[in-house]
């Protein structure tokens, strides 16, 4: 499985970004039993401190948001035709800054990073005040 993130960058507070996670070696949609999640590593935090942000079960479309601070601002979605999962981030705040990783597992969603075995390289998101 290969996951490639894109869409990170520098944005002012209140702005928007859309992250994309393109998957290969893994079938999204109703032909595949998989979950894709987004995690964030805050500045200065160890890799083991990655926080779960959101997850989507690609065969059912069920979505979960793990942080109250992003509900209503972030939206996770998937496009099975493109084998890609997106994280639309609106009304960004400086505390959203970090490296965002997408991760995959051939099962249901999970909140902890240790449940996921396949990871992308990460996308830097920086929100200036």
GROMACS .gro file of N, CA and C in nm:
model
  387
    1UNK      N    1   0.085  -0.119   0.000
    1UNK     CA    2   0.000   0.000   0.000
    1UNK      C    3   0.089   0.124   0.000
    2UNK      N    4   0.055   0.215  -0.088
    2UNK     CA    5   0.128   0.341  -0.091
    2UNK      C    6   0.027   0.454  -0.077
    3UNK      N    7   0.058   0.546   0.014
    3UNK     CA    8  -0.027   0.662   0.037
    3UNK      C    9   0.054   0.787   0.012
    4UNK      N   10  -0.001   0.879  -0.064
    4UNK     CA   11   0.070   1.002  -0.096
    4UNK      C   12  -0.021   1.120  -0.064
    5UNK      N   13   0.024   1.203   0.032
    5UNK     CA   14  -0.053   1.322   0.069
    5UNK      C   15  -0.013   1.440  -0.018
    6UNK      N   16  -0.105   1.530  -0.037
    6UNK     CA   17  -0.079   1.655  -0.106
    6UNK      C   18  -0.177   1.760  -0.055
    7UNK      N   19  -0.146   1.885  -0.084
    7UNK     CA   20  -0.239   1.992  -0.050
    7UNK      C   21  -0.202   2.075   0.072
    8UNK      N   22  -0.093   2.040   0.139
    8UNK     CA   23  -0.052   2.120   0.253
    8UNK      C   24   0.001   2.255   0.210
    9UNK      N   25   0.030   2.340   0.308
    9UNK     CA   26   0.085   2.471   0.276
    9UNK      C   27   0.070   2.568   0.390
   10UNK      N   28   0.095   2.693   0.358
   10UNK     CA   29   0.086   2.803   0.455
   10UNK      C   30  -0.040   2.882   0.426
   11UNK      N   31  -0.118   2.907   0.529
   11UNK     CA   32  -0.243   2.980   0.512
   11UNK      C   33  -0.266   3.068   0.634
   12UNK      N   34  -0.334   3.177   0.615
   12UNK     CA   35  -0.366   3.265   0.727
   12UNK      C   36  -0.484   3.207   0.805
   13UNK      N   37  -0.491   3.245   0.930
   13UNK     CA   38  -0.604   3.202   1.013
   13UNK      C   39  -0.735   3.243   0.946
   14UNK      N   40  -0.831   3.151   0.949
   14UNK     CA   41  -0.958   3.173   0.884
   14UNK      C   42  -0.964   3.119   0.743
   15UNK      N   43  -0.849   3.082   0.689
   15UNK     CA   44  -0.843   3.030   0.554
   15UNK      C   45  -0.875   2.882   0.546
   16UNK      N   46  -0.861   2.826   0.425
   16UNK     CA   47  -0.897   2.686   0.401
   16UNK      C   48  -0.785   2.616   0.325
   17UNK      N   49  -0.777   2.487   0.347
   17UNK     CA   50  -0.691   2.399   0.270
   17UNK      C   51  -0.764   2.267   0.250
   18UNK      N   52  -0.730   2.198   0.142
   18UNK     CA   53  -0.782   2.064   0.123
   18UNK      C   54  -0.665   1.969   0.104
   19UNK      N   55  -0.655   1.875   0.194
   19UNK     CA   56  -0.554   1.771   0.183
   19UNK      C   57  -0.611   1.654   0.105
   20UNK      N   58  -0.525   1.591   0.027
   20UNK     CA   59  -0.564   1.471  -0.048
   20UNK      C   60  -0.470   1.357  -0.013
   21UNK      N   61  -0.524   1.239  -0.007
   21UNK     CA   62  -0.447   1.118   0.020
   21UNK      C   63  -0.477   1.019  -0.091
   22UNK      N   64  -0.384   1.005  -0.184
   22UNK     CA   65  -0.401   0.913  -0.296
   22UNK      C   66  -0.347   0.776  -0.258
   23UNK      N   67  -0.433   0.676  -0.273
   23UNK     CA   68  -0.396   0.541  -0.230
   23UNK      C   69  -0.373   0.450  -0.350
   24UNK      N   70  -0.270   0.370  -0.341
   24UNK     CA   71  -0.248   0.264  -0.440
   24UNK      C   72  -0.219   0.135  -0.365
   25UNK      N   73  -0.259   0.025  -0.426
   25UNK     CA   74  -0.245  -0.103  -0.359
   25UNK      C   75  -0.356  -0.130  -0.261
   26UNK      N   76  -0.456  -0.042  -0.260
   26UNK     CA   77  -0.568  -0.054  -0.168
   26UNK      C   78  -0.690  -0.002  -0.241
   27UNK      N   79  -0.797  -0.079  -0.241
   27UNK     CA   80  -0.916  -0.038  -0.314
   27UNK      C   81  -1.015   0.028  -0.220
   28UNK      N   82  -1.051   0.151  -0.250
   28UNK     CA   83  -1.151   0.220  -0.171
   28UNK      C   84  -1.289   0.188  -0.225
   29UNK      N   85  -1.388   0.233  -0.155
   29UNK     CA   86  -1.524   0.211  -0.203
   29UNK      C   87  -1.574   0.073  -0.168
   30UNK      N   88  -1.685   0.035  -0.230
   30UNK     CA   89  -1.754  -0.086  -0.187
   30UNK      C   90  -1.686  -0.214  -0.231
   31UNK      N   91  -1.576  -0.204  -0.301
   31UNK     CA   92  -1.500  -0.323  -0.337
   31UNK      C   93  -1.389  -0.351  -0.237
   32UNK      N   94  -1.371  -0.262  -0.144
   32UNK     CA   95  -1.262  -0.282  -0.049
   32UNK      C   96  -1.306  -0.255   0.092
   33UNK      N   97  -1.260  -0.334   0.185
   33UNK     CA   98  -1.291  -0.315   0.326
   33UNK      C   99  -1.174  -0.242   0.388
   34UNK      N  100  -1.182  -0.110   0.388
   34UNK     CA  101  -1.067  -0.034   0.437
   34UNK      C  102  -1.113   0.093   0.506
   35UNK      N  103  -1.027   0.145   0.587
   35UNK     CA  104  -1.050   0.272   0.654
   35UNK      C  105  -0.927   0.359   0.633
   36UNK      N  106  -0.951   0.485   0.608
   36UNK     CA  107  -0.844   0.583   0.593
   36UNK      C  108  -0.864   0.691   0.699
   37UNK      N  109  -0.758   0.724   0.768
   37UNK     CA  110  -0.766   0.824   0.874
   37UNK      C  111  -0.662   0.933   0.852
   38UNK      N  112  -0.690   1.047   0.908
   38UNK     CA  113  -0.594   1.158   0.911
   38UNK      C  114  -0.547   1.176   1.055
   39UNK      N  115  -0.416   1.191   1.070
   39UNK     CA  116  -0.354   1.217   1.199
   39UNK      C  117  -0.273   1.345   1.189
   40UNK      N  118  -0.253   1.408   1.302
   40UNK     CA  119  -0.173   1.531   1.306
   40UNK      C  120  -0.063   1.517   1.410
   41UNK      N  121   0.055   1.555   1.369
   41UNK     CA  122   0.168   1.565   1.460
   41UNK      C  123   0.195   1.713   1.483
   42UNK      N  124   0.169   1.758   1.605
   42UNK     CA  125   0.188   1.900   1.638
   42UNK      C  126   0.335   1.937   1.637
   43UNK      N  127   0.368   2.064   1.617
   43UNK     CA  128   0.508   2.109   1.617
   43UNK      C  129   0.578   2.072   1.746
   44UNK      N  130   0.695   2.013   1.733
   44UNK     CA  131   0.773   1.974   1.850
   44UNK      C  132   0.730   1.844   1.914
   45UNK      N  133   0.621   1.786   1.868
   45UNK     CA  134   0.572   1.662   1.929
   45UNK      C  135   0.643   1.542   1.867
   46UNK      N  136   0.658   1.438   1.946
   46UNK     CA  137   0.716   1.315   1.894
   46UNK      C  138   0.617   1.246   1.802
   47UNK      N  139   0.671   1.160   1.717
   47UNK     CA  140   0.587   1.089   1.622
   47UNK      C  141   0.482   1.005   1.693
   48UNK      N  142   0.516   0.959   1.813
   48UNK     CA  143   0.423   0.877   1.889
   48UNK      C  144   0.306   0.957   1.946
   49UNK      N  145   0.314   1.088   1.932
   49UNK     CA  146   0.208   1.174   1.983
   49UNK      C  147   0.112   1.218   1.872
   50UNK      N  148   0.114   1.148   1.760
   50UNK     CA  149   0.020   1.181   1.654
   50UNK      C  150  -0.123   1.166   1.704
   51UNK      N  151  -0.204   1.268   1.675
   51UNK     CA  152  -0.343   1.269   1.720
   51UNK      C  153  -0.436   1.234   1.604
   52UNK      N  154  -0.532   1.150   1.633
   52UNK     CA  155  -0.632   1.120   1.532
   52UNK      C  156  -0.723   1.239   1.509
   53UNK      N  157  -0.744   1.275   1.385
   53UNK     CA  158  -0.830   1.387   1.349
   53UNK      C  159  -0.964   1.337   1.298
   54UNK      N  160  -0.959   1.250   1.198
   54UNK     CA  161  -1.082   1.203   1.136
   54UNK      C  162  -1.054   1.072   1.064
   55UNK      N  163  -1.160   0.997   1.039
   55UNK     CA  164  -1.147   0.868   0.973
   55UNK      C  165  -1.271   0.841   0.889
   56UNK      N  166  -1.253   0.768   0.780
   56UNK     CA  167  -1.366   0.729   0.696
   56UNK      C  168  -1.353   0.582   0.663
   57UNK      N  169  -1.466   0.512   0.677
   57UNK     CA  170  -1.473   0.373   0.634
   57UNK      C  171  -1.515   0.376   0.487
   58UNK      N  172  -1.423   0.341   0.401
   58UNK     CA  173  -1.445   0.374   0.259
   58UNK      C  174  -1.556   0.292   0.194
   59UNK      N  175  -1.585   0.174   0.246
   59UNK     CA  176  -1.689   0.094   0.180
   59UNK      C  177  -1.828   0.137   0.223
   60UNK      N  178  -1.841   0.202   0.339
   60UNK     CA  179  -1.974   0.242   0.385
   60UNK      C  180  -1.993   0.394   0.381
   61UNK      N  181  -1.881   0.467   0.381
   61UNK     CA  182  -1.890   0.612   0.387
   61UNK      C  183  -1.905   0.667   0.527
   62UNK      N  184  -1.905   0.580   0.625
   62UNK     CA  185  -1.919   0.627   0.764
   62UNK      C  186  -1.795   0.708   0.803
   63UNK      N  187  -1.821   0.822   0.866
   63UNK     CA  188  -1.711   0.911   0.905
   63UNK      C  189  -1.709   0.932   1.055
   64UNK      N  190  -1.592   0.955   1.109
   64UNK     CA  191  -1.574   0.983   1.250
   64UNK      C  192  -1.478   1.101   1.264
   65UNK      N  193  -1.501   1.181   1.365
   65UNK     CA  194  -1.413   1.292   1.397
   65UNK      C  195  -1.369   1.274   1.541
   66UNK      N  196  -1.238   1.274   1.561
   66UNK     CA  197  -1.184   1.239   1.692
   66UNK      C  198  -1.155   1.359   1.780
   67UNK      N  199  -1.155   1.476   1.723
   67UNK     CA  200  -1.126   1.596   1.803
   67UNK      C  201  -1.243   1.692   1.794
   68UNK      N  202  -1.294   1.730   1.908
   68UNK     CA  203  -1.406   1.824   1.913
   68UNK      C  204  -1.370   1.955   1.844
   69UNK      N  205  -1.242   1.990   1.848
   69UNK     CA  206  -1.200   2.121   1.796
   69UNK      C  207  -1.211   2.130   1.644
   70UNK      N  208  -1.226   2.016   1.575
   70UNK     CA  209  -1.233   2.024   1.429
   70UNK      C  210  -1.374   2.000   1.376
   71UNK      N  211  -1.462   1.954   1.463
   71UNK     CA  212  -1.599   1.927   1.416
   71UNK      C  213  -1.665   2.056   1.370
   72UNK      N  214  -1.728   2.047   1.254
   72UNK     CA  215  -1.790   2.164   1.194
   72UNK      C  216  -1.696   2.245   1.107
   73UNK      N  217  -1.565   2.217   1.119
   73UNK     CA  218  -1.467   2.290   1.036
   73UNK      C  219  -1.398   2.198   0.935
   74UNK      N  220  -1.375   2.073   0.975
   74UNK     CA  221  -1.307   1.977   0.888
   74UNK      C  222  -1.409   1.876   0.836
   75UNK      N  223  -1.390   1.835   0.712
   75UNK     CA  224  -1.477   1.734   0.652
   75UNK      C  225  -1.392   1.632   0.579
   76UNK      N  226  -1.413   1.505   0.613
   76UNK     CA  227  -1.342   1.398   0.545
   76UNK      C  228  -1.436   1.337   0.441
   77UNK      N  229  -1.379   1.302   0.326
   77UNK     CA  230  -1.459   1.242   0.220
   77UNK      C  231  -1.370   1.153   0.136
   78UNK      N  232  -1.432   1.070   0.054
   78UNK     CA  233  -1.354   0.983  -0.032
   78UNK      C  234  -1.412   0.982  -0.172
   79UNK      N  235  -1.325   0.960  -0.269
   79UNK     CA  236  -1.364   0.948  -0.409
   79UNK      C  237  -1.309   0.815  -0.457
   80UNK      N  238  -1.397   0.715  -0.467
   80UNK     CA  239  -1.351   0.581  -0.502
   80UNK      C  240  -1.299   0.575  -0.645
   81UNK      N  241  -1.352   0.660  -0.733
   81UNK     CA  242  -1.306   0.660  -0.871
   81UNK      C  243  -1.159   0.704  -0.879
   82UNK      N  244  -1.120   0.793  -0.789
   82UNK     CA  245  -0.982   0.841  -0.786
   82UNK      C  246  -0.899   0.772  -0.680
   83UNK      N  247  -0.964   0.682  -0.604
   83UNK     CA  248  -0.894   0.613  -0.495
   83UNK      C  249  -0.825   0.713  -0.402
   84UNK      N  250  -0.898   0.817  -0.368
   84UNK     CA  251  -0.840   0.927  -0.292
   84UNK      C  252  -0.934   0.967  -0.180
   85UNK      N  253  -0.876   0.999  -0.065
   85UNK     CA  254  -0.950   1.051   0.049
   85UNK      C  255  -0.906   1.196   0.071
   86UNK      N  256  -1.002   1.280   0.103
   86UNK     CA  257  -0.975   1.423   0.121
   86UNK      C  258  -1.005   1.465   0.265
   87UNK      N  259  -0.938   1.569   0.307
   87UNK     CA  260  -0.970   1.636   0.432
   87UNK      C  261  -0.982   1.784   0.400
   88UNK      N  262  -1.106   1.831   0.395
   88UNK     CA  263  -1.131   1.973   0.372
   88UNK      C  264  -1.124   2.045   0.506
   89UNK      N  265  -1.038   2.143   0.515
   89UNK     CA  266  -1.017   2.214   0.640
   89UNK      C  267  -1.054   2.361   0.621
   90UNK      N  268  -1.158   2.404   0.689
   90UNK     CA  269  -1.204   2.543   0.681
   90UNK      C  270  -1.184   2.614   0.814
   91UNK      N  271  -1.191   2.745   0.809
   91UNK     CA  272  -1.178   2.827   0.931
   91UNK      C  273  -1.056   2.784   1.011
   92UNK      N  274  -0.945   2.771   0.944
   92UNK     CA  275  -0.824   2.720   1.009
   92UNK      C  276  -0.775   2.814   1.118
   93UNK      N  277  -0.718   2.752   1.222
   93UNK     CA  278  -0.666   2.824   1.337
   93UNK      C  279  -0.518   2.792   1.352
   94UNK      N  280  -0.442   2.878   1.417
   94UNK     CA  281  -0.299   2.849   1.437
   94UNK      C  282  -0.275   2.714   1.506
   95UNK      N  283  -0.366   2.675   1.594
   95UNK     CA  284  -0.348   2.547   1.663
   95UNK      C  285  -0.372   2.426   1.573
   96UNK      N  286  -0.415   2.448   1.450
   96UNK     CA  287  -0.428   2.339   1.353
   96UNK      C  288  -0.294   2.308   1.286
   97UNK      N  289  -0.195   2.389   1.312
   97UNK     CA  290  -0.063   2.371   1.252
   97UNK      C  291  -0.003   2.237   1.289
   98UNK      N  292   0.061   2.174   1.192
   98UNK     CA  293   0.127   2.047   1.217
   98UNK      C  294   0.151   1.972   1.088
   99UNK      N  295   0.207   1.854   1.102
   99UNK     CA  296   0.223   1.764   0.988
   99UNK      C  297   0.103   1.669   0.988
  100UNK      N  298   0.035   1.663   0.877
  100UNK     CA  299  -0.084   1.579   0.865
  100UNK      C  300  -0.048   1.454   0.787
  101UNK      N  301  -0.080   1.341   0.847
  101UNK     CA  302  -0.053   1.212   0.784
  101UNK      C  303  -0.185   1.142   0.754
  102UNK      N  304  -0.190   1.073   0.641
  102UNK     CA  305  -0.300   0.981   0.621
  102UNK      C  306  -0.248   0.839   0.644
  103UNK      N  307  -0.338   0.756   0.691
  103UNK     CA  308  -0.302   0.619   0.725
  103UNK      C  309  -0.416   0.527   0.686
  104UNK      N  310  -0.382   0.402   0.657
  104UNK     CA  311  -0.482   0.307   0.610
  104UNK      C  312  -0.476   0.177   0.688
  105UNK      N  313  -0.591   0.115   0.699
  105UNK     CA  314  -0.597  -0.019   0.755
  105UNK      C  315  -0.712  -0.093   0.690
  106UNK      N  316  -0.696  -0.226   0.676
  106UNK     CA  317  -0.800  -0.307   0.613
  106UNK      C  318  -0.898  -0.354   0.718
  107UNK      N  319  -0.967  -0.257   0.779
  107UNK     CA  320  -1.063  -0.287   0.884
  107UNK      C  321  -1.142  -0.160   0.912
  108UNK      N  322  -1.208  -0.157   1.024
  108UNK     CA  323  -1.287  -0.041   1.063
  108UNK      C  324  -1.195   0.071   1.110
  109UNK      N  325  -1.254   0.187   1.131
  109UNK     CA  326  -1.178   0.301   1.181
  109UNK      C  327  -1.126   0.274   1.322
  110UNK      N  328  -1.019   0.343   1.356
  110UNK     CA  329  -0.964   0.338   1.490
  110UNK      C  330  -0.902   0.474   1.519
  111UNK      N  331  -0.900   0.511   1.646
  111UNK     CA  332  -0.853   0.644   1.684
  111UNK      C  333  -0.703   0.650   1.710
  112UNK      N  334  -0.642   0.537   1.743
  112UNK     CA  335  -0.501   0.539   1.782
  112UNK      C  336  -0.412   0.507   1.663
  113UNK      N  337  -0.300   0.577   1.654
  113UNK     CA  338  -0.213   0.560   1.538
  113UNK      C  339  -0.158   0.418   1.527
  114UNK      N  340  -0.145   0.350   1.639
  114UNK     CA  341  -0.084   0.217   1.637
  114UNK      C  342  -0.172   0.113   1.566
  115UNK      N  343  -0.298   0.147   1.542
  115UNK     CA  344  -0.388   0.054   1.474
  115UNK      C  345  -0.368   0.056   1.323
  116UNK      N  346  -0.291   0.151   1.274
  116UNK     CA  347  -0.273   0.167   1.129
  116UNK      C  348  -0.132   0.126   1.090
  117UNK      N  349  -0.123   0.047   0.983
  117UNK     CA  350   0.007  -0.003   0.942
  117UNK      C  351   0.066   0.065   0.821
  118UNK      N  352  -0.016   0.136   0.746
  118UNK     CA  353   0.032   0.201   0.625
  118UNK      C  354   0.017   0.351   0.638
  119UNK      N  355   0.124   0.424   0.607
  119UNK     CA  356   0.128   0.568   0.628
  119UNK      C  357   0.183   0.640   0.507
  120UNK      N  358   0.134   0.762   0.489
  120UNK     CA  359   0.192   0.850   0.391
  120UNK      C  360   0.312   0.923   0.450
  121UNK      N  361   0.371   1.008   0.369
  121UNK     CA  362   0.494   1.077   0.410
  121UNK      C  363   0.465   1.202   0.492
  122UNK      N  364   0.340   1.248   0.492
  122UNK     CA  365   0.302   1.366   0.569
  122UNK      C  366   0.296   1.491   0.485
  123UNK      N  367   0.209   1.582   0.523
  123UNK     CA  368   0.195   1.711   0.456
  123UNK      C  369   0.196   1.820   0.562
  124UNK      N  370   0.282   1.918   0.544
  124UNK     CA  371   0.293   2.027   0.642
  124UNK      C  372   0.180   2.126   0.621
  125UNK      N  373   0.113   2.157   0.729
  125UNK     CA  374   0.010   2.262   0.730
  125UNK      C  375   0.052   2.365   0.833
  126UNK      N  376   0.065   2.489   0.790
  126UNK     CA  377   0.103   2.597   0.879
  126UNK      C  378  -0.002   2.707   0.870
  127UNK      N  379  -0.059   2.741   0.984
  127UNK     CA  380  -0.162   2.845   0.990
  127UNK      C  381  -0.105   2.962   1.067
  128UNK      N  382  -0.094   3.074   1.003
  128UNK     CA  383  -0.039   3.193   1.067
  128UNK      C  384  -0.150   3.277   1.127
  129UNK      N  385  -0.117   3.346   1.236
  129UNK     CA  386  -0.219   3.427   1.305
  129UNK      C  387  -0.224   3.568   1.249
   0.00000   0.00000   0.00000
